[in-house]
Short mmCIF file of C-alpha atoms in Angstrom, two decimals:
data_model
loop_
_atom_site.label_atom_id
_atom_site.label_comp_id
_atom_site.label_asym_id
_atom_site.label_seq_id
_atom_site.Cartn_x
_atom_site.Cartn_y
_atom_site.Cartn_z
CA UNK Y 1 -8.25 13.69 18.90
CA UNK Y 2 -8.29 10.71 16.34
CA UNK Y 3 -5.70 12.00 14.44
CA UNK Y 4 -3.16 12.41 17.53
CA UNK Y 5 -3.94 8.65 18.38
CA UNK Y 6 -3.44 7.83 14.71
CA UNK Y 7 -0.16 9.82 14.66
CA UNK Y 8 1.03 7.97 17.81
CA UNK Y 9 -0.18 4.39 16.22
CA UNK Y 10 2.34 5.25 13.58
CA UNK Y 11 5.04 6.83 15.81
CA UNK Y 12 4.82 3.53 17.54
CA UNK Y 13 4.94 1.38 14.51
CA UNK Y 14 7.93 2.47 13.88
CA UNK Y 15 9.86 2.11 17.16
CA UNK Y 16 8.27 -1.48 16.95
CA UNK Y 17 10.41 -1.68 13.59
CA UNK Y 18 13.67 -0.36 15.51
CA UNK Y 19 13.24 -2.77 18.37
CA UNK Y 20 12.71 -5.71 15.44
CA UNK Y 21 15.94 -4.85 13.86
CA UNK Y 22 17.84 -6.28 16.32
CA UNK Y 23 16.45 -9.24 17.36
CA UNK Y 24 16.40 -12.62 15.47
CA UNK Y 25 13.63 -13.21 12.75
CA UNK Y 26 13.56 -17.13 12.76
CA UNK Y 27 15.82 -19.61 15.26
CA UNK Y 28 16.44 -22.94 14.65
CA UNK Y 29 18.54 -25.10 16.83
CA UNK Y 30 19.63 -28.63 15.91
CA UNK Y 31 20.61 -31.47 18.29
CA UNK Y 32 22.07 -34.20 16.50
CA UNK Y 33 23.94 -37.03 18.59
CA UNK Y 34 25.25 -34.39 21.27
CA UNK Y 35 26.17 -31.50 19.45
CA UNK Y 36 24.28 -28.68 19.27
CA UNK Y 37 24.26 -26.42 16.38
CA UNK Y 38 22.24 -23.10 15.92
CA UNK Y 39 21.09 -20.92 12.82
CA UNK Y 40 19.35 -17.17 13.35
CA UNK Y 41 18.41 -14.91 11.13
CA UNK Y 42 17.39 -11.74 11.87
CA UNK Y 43 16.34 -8.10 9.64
CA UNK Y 44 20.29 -7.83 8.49
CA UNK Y 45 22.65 -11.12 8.78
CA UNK Y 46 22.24 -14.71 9.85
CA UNK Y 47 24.67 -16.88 11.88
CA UNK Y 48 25.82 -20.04 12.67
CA UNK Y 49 26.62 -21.54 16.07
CA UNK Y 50 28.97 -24.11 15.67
CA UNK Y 51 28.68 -27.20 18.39
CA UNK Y 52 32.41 -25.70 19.81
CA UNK Y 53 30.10 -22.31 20.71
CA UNK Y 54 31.78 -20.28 17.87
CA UNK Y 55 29.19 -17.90 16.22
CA UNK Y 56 29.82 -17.43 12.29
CA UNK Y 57 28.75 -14.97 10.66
CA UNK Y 58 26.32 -16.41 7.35
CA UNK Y 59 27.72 -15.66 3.39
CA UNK Y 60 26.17 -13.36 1.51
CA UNK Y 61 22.59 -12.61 3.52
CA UNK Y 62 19.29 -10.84 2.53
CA UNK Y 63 19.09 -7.43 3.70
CA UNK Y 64 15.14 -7.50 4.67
CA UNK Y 65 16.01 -4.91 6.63
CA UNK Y 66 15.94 -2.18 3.56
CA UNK Y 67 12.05 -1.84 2.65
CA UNK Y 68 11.19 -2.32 6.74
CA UNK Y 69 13.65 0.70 7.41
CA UNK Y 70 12.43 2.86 4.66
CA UNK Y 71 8.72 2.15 5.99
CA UNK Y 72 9.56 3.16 9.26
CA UNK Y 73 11.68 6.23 8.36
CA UNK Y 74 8.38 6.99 5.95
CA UNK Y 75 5.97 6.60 9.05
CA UNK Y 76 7.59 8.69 11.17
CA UNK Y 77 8.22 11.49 8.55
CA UNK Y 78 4.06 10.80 8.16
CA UNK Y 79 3.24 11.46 11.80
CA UNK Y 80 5.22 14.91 11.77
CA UNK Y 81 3.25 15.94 9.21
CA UNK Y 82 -0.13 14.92 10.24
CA UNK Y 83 0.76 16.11 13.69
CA UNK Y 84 1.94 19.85 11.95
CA UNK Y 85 -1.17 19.64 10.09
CA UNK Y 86 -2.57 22.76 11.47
CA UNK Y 87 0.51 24.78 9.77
CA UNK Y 88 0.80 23.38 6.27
CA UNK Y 89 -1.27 23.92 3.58
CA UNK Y 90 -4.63 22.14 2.90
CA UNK Y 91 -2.63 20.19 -0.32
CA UNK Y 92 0.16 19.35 2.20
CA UNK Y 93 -2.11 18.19 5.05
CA UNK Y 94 -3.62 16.01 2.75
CA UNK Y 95 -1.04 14.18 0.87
CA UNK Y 96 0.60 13.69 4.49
CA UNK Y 97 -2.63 11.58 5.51
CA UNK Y 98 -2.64 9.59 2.30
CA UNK Y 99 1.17 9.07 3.04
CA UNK Y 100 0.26 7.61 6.42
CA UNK Y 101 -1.42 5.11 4.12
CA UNK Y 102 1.59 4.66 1.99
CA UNK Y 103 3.88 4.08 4.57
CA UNK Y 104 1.96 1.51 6.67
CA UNK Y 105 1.04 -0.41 3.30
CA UNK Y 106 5.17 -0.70 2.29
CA UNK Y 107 5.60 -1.83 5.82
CA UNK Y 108 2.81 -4.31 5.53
CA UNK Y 109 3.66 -5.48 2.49
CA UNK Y 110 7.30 -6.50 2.89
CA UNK Y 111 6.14 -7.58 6.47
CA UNK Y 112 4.00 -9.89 4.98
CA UNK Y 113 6.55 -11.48 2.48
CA UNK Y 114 9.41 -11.94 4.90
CA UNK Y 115 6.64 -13.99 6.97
CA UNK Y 116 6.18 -15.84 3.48
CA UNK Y 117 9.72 -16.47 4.24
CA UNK Y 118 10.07 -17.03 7.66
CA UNK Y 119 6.66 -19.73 7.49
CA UNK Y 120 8.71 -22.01 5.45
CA UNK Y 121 11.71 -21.88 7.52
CA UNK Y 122 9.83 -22.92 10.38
CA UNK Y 123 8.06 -25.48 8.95
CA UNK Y 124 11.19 -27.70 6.97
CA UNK Y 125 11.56 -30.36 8.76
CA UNK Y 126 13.51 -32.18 6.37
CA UNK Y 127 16.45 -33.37 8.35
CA UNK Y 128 15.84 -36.78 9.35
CA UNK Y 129 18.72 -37.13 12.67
CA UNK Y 130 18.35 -35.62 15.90
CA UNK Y 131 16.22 -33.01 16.73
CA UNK Y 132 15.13 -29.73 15.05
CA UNK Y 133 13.67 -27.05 16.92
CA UNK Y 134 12.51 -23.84 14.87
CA UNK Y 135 10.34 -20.83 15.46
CA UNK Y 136 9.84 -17.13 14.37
CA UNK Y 137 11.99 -15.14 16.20
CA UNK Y 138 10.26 -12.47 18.51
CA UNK Y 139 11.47 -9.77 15.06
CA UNK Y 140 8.82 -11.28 13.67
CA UNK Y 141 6.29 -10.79 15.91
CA UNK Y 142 7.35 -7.04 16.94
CA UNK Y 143 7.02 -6.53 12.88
CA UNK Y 144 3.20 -8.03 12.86
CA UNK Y 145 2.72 -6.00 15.94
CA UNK Y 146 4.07 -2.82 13.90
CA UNK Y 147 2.27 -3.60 11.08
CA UNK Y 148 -1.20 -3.53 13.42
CA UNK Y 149 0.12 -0.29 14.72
CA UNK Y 150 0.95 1.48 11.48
CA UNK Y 151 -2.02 0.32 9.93
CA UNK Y 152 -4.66 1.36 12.93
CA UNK Y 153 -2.66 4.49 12.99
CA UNK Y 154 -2.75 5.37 9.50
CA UNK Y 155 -7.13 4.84 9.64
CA UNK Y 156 -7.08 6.91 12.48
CA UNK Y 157 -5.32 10.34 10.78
CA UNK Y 158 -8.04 10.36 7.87
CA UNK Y 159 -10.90 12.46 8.03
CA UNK Y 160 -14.51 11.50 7.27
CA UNK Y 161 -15.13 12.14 4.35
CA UNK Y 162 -18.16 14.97 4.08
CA UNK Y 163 -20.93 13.79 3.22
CA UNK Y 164 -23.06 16.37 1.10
CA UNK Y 165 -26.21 17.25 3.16
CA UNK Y 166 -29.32 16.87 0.90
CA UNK Y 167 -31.35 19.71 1.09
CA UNK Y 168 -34.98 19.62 2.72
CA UNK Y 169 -37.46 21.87 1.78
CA UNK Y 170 -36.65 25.20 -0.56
CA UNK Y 171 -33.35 25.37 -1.41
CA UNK Y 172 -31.82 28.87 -1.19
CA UNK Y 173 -28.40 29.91 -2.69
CA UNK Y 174 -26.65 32.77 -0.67
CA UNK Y 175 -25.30 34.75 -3.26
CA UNK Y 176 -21.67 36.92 -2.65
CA UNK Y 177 -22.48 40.04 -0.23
CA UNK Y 178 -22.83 42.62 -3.43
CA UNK Y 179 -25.81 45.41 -2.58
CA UNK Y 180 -26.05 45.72 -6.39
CA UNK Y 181 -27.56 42.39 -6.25
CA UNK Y 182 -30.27 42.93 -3.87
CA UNK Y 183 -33.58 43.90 -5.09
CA UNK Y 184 -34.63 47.33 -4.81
CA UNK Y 185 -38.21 47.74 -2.98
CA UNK Y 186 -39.86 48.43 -6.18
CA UNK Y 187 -38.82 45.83 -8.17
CA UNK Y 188 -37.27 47.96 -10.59
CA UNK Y 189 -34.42 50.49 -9.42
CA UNK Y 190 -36.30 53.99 -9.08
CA UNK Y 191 -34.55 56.82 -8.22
CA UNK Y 192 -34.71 57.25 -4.36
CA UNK Y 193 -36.43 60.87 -4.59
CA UNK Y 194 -39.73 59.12 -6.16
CA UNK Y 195 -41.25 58.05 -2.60
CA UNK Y 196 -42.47 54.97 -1.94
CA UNK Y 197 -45.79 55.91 -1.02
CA UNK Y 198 -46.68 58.05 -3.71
CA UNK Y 199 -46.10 55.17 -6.35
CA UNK Y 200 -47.15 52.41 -4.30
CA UNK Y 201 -51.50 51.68 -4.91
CA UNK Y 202 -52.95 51.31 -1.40
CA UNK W 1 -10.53 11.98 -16.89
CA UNK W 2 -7.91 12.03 -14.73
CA UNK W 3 -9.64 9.85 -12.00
CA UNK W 4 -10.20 7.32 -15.06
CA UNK W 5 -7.15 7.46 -16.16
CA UNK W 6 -6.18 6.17 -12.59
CA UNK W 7 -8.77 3.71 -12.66
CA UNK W 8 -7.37 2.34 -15.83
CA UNK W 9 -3.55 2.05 -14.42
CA UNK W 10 -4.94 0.46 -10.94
CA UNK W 11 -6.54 -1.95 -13.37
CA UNK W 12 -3.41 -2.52 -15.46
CA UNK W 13 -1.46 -2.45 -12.14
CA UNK W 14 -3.51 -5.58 -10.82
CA UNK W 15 -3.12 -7.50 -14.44
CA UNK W 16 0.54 -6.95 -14.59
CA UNK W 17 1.01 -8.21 -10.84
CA UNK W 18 -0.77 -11.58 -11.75
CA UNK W 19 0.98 -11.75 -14.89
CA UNK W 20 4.37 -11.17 -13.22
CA UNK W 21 4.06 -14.21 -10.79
CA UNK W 22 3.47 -16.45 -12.86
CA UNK W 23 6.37 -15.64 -14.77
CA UNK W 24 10.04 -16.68 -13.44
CA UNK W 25 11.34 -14.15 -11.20
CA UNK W 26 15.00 -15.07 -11.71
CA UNK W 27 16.77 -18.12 -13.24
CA UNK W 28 19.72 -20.18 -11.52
CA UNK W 29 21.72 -21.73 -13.19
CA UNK W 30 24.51 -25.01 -11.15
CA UNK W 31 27.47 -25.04 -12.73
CA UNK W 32 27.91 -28.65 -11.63
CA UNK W 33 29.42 -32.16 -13.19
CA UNK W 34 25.94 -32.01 -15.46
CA UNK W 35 24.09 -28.79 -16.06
CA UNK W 36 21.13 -28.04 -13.95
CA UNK W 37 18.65 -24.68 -14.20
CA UNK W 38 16.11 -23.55 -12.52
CA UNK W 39 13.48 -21.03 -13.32
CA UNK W 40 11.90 -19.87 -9.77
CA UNK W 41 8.42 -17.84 -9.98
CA UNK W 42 6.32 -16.28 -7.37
CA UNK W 43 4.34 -19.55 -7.06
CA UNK W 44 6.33 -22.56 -8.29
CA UNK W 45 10.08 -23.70 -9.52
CA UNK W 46 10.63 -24.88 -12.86
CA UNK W 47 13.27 -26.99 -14.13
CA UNK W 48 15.17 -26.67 -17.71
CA UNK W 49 17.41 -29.09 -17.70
CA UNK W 50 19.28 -31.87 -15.38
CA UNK W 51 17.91 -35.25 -14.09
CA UNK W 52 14.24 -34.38 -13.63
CA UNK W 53 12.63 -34.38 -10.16
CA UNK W 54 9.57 -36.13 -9.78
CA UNK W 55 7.79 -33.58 -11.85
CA UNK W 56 9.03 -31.19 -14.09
CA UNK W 57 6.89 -27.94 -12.30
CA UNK W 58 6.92 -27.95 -8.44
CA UNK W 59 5.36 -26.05 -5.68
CA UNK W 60 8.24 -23.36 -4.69
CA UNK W 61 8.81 -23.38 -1.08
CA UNK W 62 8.12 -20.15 -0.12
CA UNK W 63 4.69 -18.72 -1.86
CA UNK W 64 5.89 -14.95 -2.89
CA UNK W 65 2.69 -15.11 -5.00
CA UNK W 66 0.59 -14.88 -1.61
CA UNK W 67 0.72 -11.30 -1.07
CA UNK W 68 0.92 -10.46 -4.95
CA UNK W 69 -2.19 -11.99 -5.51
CA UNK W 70 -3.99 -10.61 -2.70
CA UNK W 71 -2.62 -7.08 -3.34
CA UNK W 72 -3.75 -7.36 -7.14
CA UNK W 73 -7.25 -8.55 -5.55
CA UNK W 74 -7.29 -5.15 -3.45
CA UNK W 75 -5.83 -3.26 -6.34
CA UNK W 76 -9.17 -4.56 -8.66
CA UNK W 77 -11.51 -3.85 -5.27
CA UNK W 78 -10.22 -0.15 -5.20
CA UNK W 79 -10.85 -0.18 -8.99
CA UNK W 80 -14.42 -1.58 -8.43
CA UNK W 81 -15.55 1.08 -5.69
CA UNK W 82 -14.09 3.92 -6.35
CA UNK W 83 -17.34 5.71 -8.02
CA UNK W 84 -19.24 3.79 -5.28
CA UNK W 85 -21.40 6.82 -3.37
CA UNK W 86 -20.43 5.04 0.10
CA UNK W 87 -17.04 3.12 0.09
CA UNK W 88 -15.31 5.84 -2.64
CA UNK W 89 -13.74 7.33 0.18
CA UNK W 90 -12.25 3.30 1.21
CA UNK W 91 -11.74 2.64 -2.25
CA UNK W 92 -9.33 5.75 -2.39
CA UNK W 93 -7.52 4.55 1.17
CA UNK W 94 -6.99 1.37 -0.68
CA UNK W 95 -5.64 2.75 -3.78
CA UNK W 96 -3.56 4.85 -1.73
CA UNK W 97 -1.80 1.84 0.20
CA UNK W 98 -2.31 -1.25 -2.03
CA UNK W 99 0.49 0.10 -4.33
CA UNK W 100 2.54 0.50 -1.54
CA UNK W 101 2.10 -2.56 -0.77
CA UNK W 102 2.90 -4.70 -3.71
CA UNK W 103 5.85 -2.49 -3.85
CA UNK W 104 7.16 -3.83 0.02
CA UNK W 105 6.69 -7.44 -1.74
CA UNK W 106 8.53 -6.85 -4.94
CA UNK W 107 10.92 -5.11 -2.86
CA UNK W 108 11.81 -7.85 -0.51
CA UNK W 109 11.71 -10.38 -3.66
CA UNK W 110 14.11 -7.85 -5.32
CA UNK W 111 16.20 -8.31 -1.90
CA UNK W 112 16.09 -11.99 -2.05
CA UNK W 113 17.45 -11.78 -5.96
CA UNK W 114 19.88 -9.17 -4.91
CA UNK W 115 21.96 -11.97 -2.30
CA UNK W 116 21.92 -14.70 -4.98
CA UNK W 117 23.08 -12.06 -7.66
CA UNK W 118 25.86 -11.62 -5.18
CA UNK W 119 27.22 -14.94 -5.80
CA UNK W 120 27.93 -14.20 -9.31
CA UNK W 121 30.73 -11.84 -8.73
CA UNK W 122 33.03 -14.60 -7.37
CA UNK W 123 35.82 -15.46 -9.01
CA UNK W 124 34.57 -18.90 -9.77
CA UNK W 125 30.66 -19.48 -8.96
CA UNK W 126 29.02 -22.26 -8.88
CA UNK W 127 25.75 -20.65 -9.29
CA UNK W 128 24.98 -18.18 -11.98
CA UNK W 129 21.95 -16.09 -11.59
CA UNK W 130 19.92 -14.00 -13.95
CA UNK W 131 16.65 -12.19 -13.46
CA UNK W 132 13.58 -13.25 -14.80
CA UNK W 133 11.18 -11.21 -16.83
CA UNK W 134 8.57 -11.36 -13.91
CA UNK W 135 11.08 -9.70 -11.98
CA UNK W 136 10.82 -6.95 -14.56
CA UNK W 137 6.82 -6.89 -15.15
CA UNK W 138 6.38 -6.96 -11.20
CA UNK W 139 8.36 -3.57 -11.09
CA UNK W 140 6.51 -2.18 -13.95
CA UNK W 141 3.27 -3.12 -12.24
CA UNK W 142 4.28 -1.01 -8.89
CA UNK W 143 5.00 1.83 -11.19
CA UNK W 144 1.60 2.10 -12.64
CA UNK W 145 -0.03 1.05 -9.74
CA UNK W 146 1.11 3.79 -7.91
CA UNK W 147 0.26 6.35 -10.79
CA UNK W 148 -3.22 4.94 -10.48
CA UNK W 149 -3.06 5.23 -6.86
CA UNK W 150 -1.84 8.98 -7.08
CA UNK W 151 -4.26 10.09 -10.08
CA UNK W 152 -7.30 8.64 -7.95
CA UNK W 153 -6.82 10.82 -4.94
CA UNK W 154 -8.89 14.37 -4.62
CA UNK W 155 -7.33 17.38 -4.49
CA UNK W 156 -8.59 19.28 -0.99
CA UNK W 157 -9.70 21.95 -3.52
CA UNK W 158 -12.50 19.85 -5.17
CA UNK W 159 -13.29 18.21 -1.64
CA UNK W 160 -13.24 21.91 0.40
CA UNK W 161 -15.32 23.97 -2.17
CA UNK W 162 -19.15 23.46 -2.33
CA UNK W 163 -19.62 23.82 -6.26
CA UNK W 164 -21.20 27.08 -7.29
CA UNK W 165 -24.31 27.45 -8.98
CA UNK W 166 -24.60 28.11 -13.39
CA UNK W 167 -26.70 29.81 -14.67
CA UNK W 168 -29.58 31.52 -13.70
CA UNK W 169 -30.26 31.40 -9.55
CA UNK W 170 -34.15 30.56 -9.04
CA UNK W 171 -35.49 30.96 -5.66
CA UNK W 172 -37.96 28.86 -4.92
CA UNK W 173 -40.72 30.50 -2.30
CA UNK W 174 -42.64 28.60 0.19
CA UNK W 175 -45.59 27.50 -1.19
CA UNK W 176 -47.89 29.94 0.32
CA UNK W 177 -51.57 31.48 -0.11
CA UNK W 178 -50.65 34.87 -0.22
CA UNK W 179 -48.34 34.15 -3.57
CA UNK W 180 -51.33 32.60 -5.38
CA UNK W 181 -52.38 34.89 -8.58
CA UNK W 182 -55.67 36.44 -7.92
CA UNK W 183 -57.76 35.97 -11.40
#
């Protein structure tokens, strides 16, 4: 049951990192005697809004996008896995769960260094005339929100790890199903015309 | 030995991580009317030459070294517990992710380097830049870190299999009257 919750924590930490993708990471507009200037950034590009309304498109920007994408694309390949688990092989099963792990942690960790990013951003507020309003952009948020997912997901497909039982009392080995092994009645293997009772002192 | 072995390289992973912020991820160098460089690390930015700021070291703006150092801190954690009776089974989550992790950080770092680097191909830039050797280190650290991580993790043979007895099987009766030698 845990492990189709898990799967679906990191189905859905993915489509949180598709819905990011297009939406702005950090927004920052600037009023400065009338005119109104705007700066985005988002997973793939930034722009500028010029005070005329004309959206430019920024030189040269960070693709952030890459190591979210390949996290994602890595999660979902995870949860297919995990969710097959019943038809691969023990090995397989098992390098799919710790590959749940692997997944969420890439997304997690370049997550966690665009918000490095994206912290500063918001905070400058360096520019002296007019006014400067700047926030994370809801990408951000839907990637923290993945991240959660991913991660919760990724706890959720590994098993307990068995915990060895200690033994109370005698301990008895079972030994492989071989007749050859099992004592004969006399102790010593007699030949089954020699009866029993004619051996044995009453 | 193999599970050593991986302790060893999550070890290594976590000293090469520290060691790789603190040194300069890429330099930049302004082509302007007087020569200005810059040597940017995970934590701070360092100028070589041009009129000095108000110190020569400063705090970079954005703290790369954040995440680094907190992923080396999980990296030595996972080292720490993974013989540990009770949380071996979290250290070996954590060595299975923490690698993962640094490498989304030195991957979006690596991004960040990649759009300056762009600038260099112009015909005529005014800003030249060059990566660092932490750049360098930081990748090497991913690459052991996630042997580590790899080496640490059971195979579902070992974990399956109950292991059999050696040598001779003795079966211990219940201590019972009837068993005690007459003398």
């Amino acid at each position: 049951m845990s492990r189709v919750v898990g799967a679906a924590g990191l189905l859905g930490g993915a489509a949180l990192v598709v819905a990011a993708s297009s939406r702005p990471l950090f927004e920052q507009v600037r009023v400065d005697s009338g005119h109104r200037t705007g700066y985005r950034m988002s997973l793939w590009g930034s722009e500028y809004t010029s005070p005329d309304g004309i959206v430019a498109a920024g030189m040269d920007p960070v693709r952030f996008g890459v190591p979210v994408v390949v996290a994602a694309v890595l999660l979902v390949v995870a949860a297919v896995l995990v969710l097959a688990e019943s038809r691969l092989p023990a090995r397989a099963a098992a390098a799919a769960r710790v590959g749940a792990v692997a997944a969420a942690a890439l997304l997690l960790g370049s997550v966690w260094t665009i918000g490095q990013l994206v912290v500063v951003m918001a905070r400058r507020d360096d520019i002296t005339t007019g006014s400067v309003d700047s926030s994370g952009g809801s990408a951000m948020w839907l990637l923290v929100a993945a991240c959660g997912a991913a991660l919760v997901g990724a706890l959720l497909v590994q098993r307990r790890p068995r915990r060895a039982v200690e033994p109370e009392g005698a301990v008895v080995y079972q030994l492989p199903d071989d007749t050859a092994a099992d004592t004969p009645p006399m102790g010593v293997g007699i030949h089954p015309e020699v009866s029993t009772e004619e051996s044995s002192p009453t | 030995m193999r599970s050593r072995l991986g302790l060893f390289a999550l070890l290594a992973g976590a000293v090469l991580t520290l060691v790789g912020a603190l040194l300069p991820l890429y330099h930049q160098a302004y082509r302007l009317a007087e020569q200005l460089e810059f040597e940017v690390t995970a934590w701070n930015v360092r100028t070589i030459t041009g009129p000095q700021p108000d110190s020569d070291e400063f705090r970079s703006s954005v703290q790369y070294g954040i995440p680094l150092a907190v992923a080396a801190g999980l990296l030595v954690l996972a080292a720490l517990f993974l013989r540990h009776r009770r949380f071996g089974a979290v250290a070996r989550f954590l060595a299975a992710g923490v690698p993962l992790m640094l490498v989304g950080a030195v991957w979006t770092i690596l991004q960040v380097y990649l759009r300056l680097a762009q600038g260099n191909r112009r015909a005529d830039p005014i800003t030249l830049t060059s990566p660092g050797l932490g750049l360098w280190i930081l990748a090497i650290a991913c690459v052991v870190a996630l042997v580590g991580g790899v080496l640490v993790q059971r195979v579902p043979d070992q974990l399956e299999r109950a292991p059999e007895p050696e040598g001779p099987v003795v079966y211990r009766l219940p201590d019972s009257e009837e068993h005690e030698q007459v003398s």
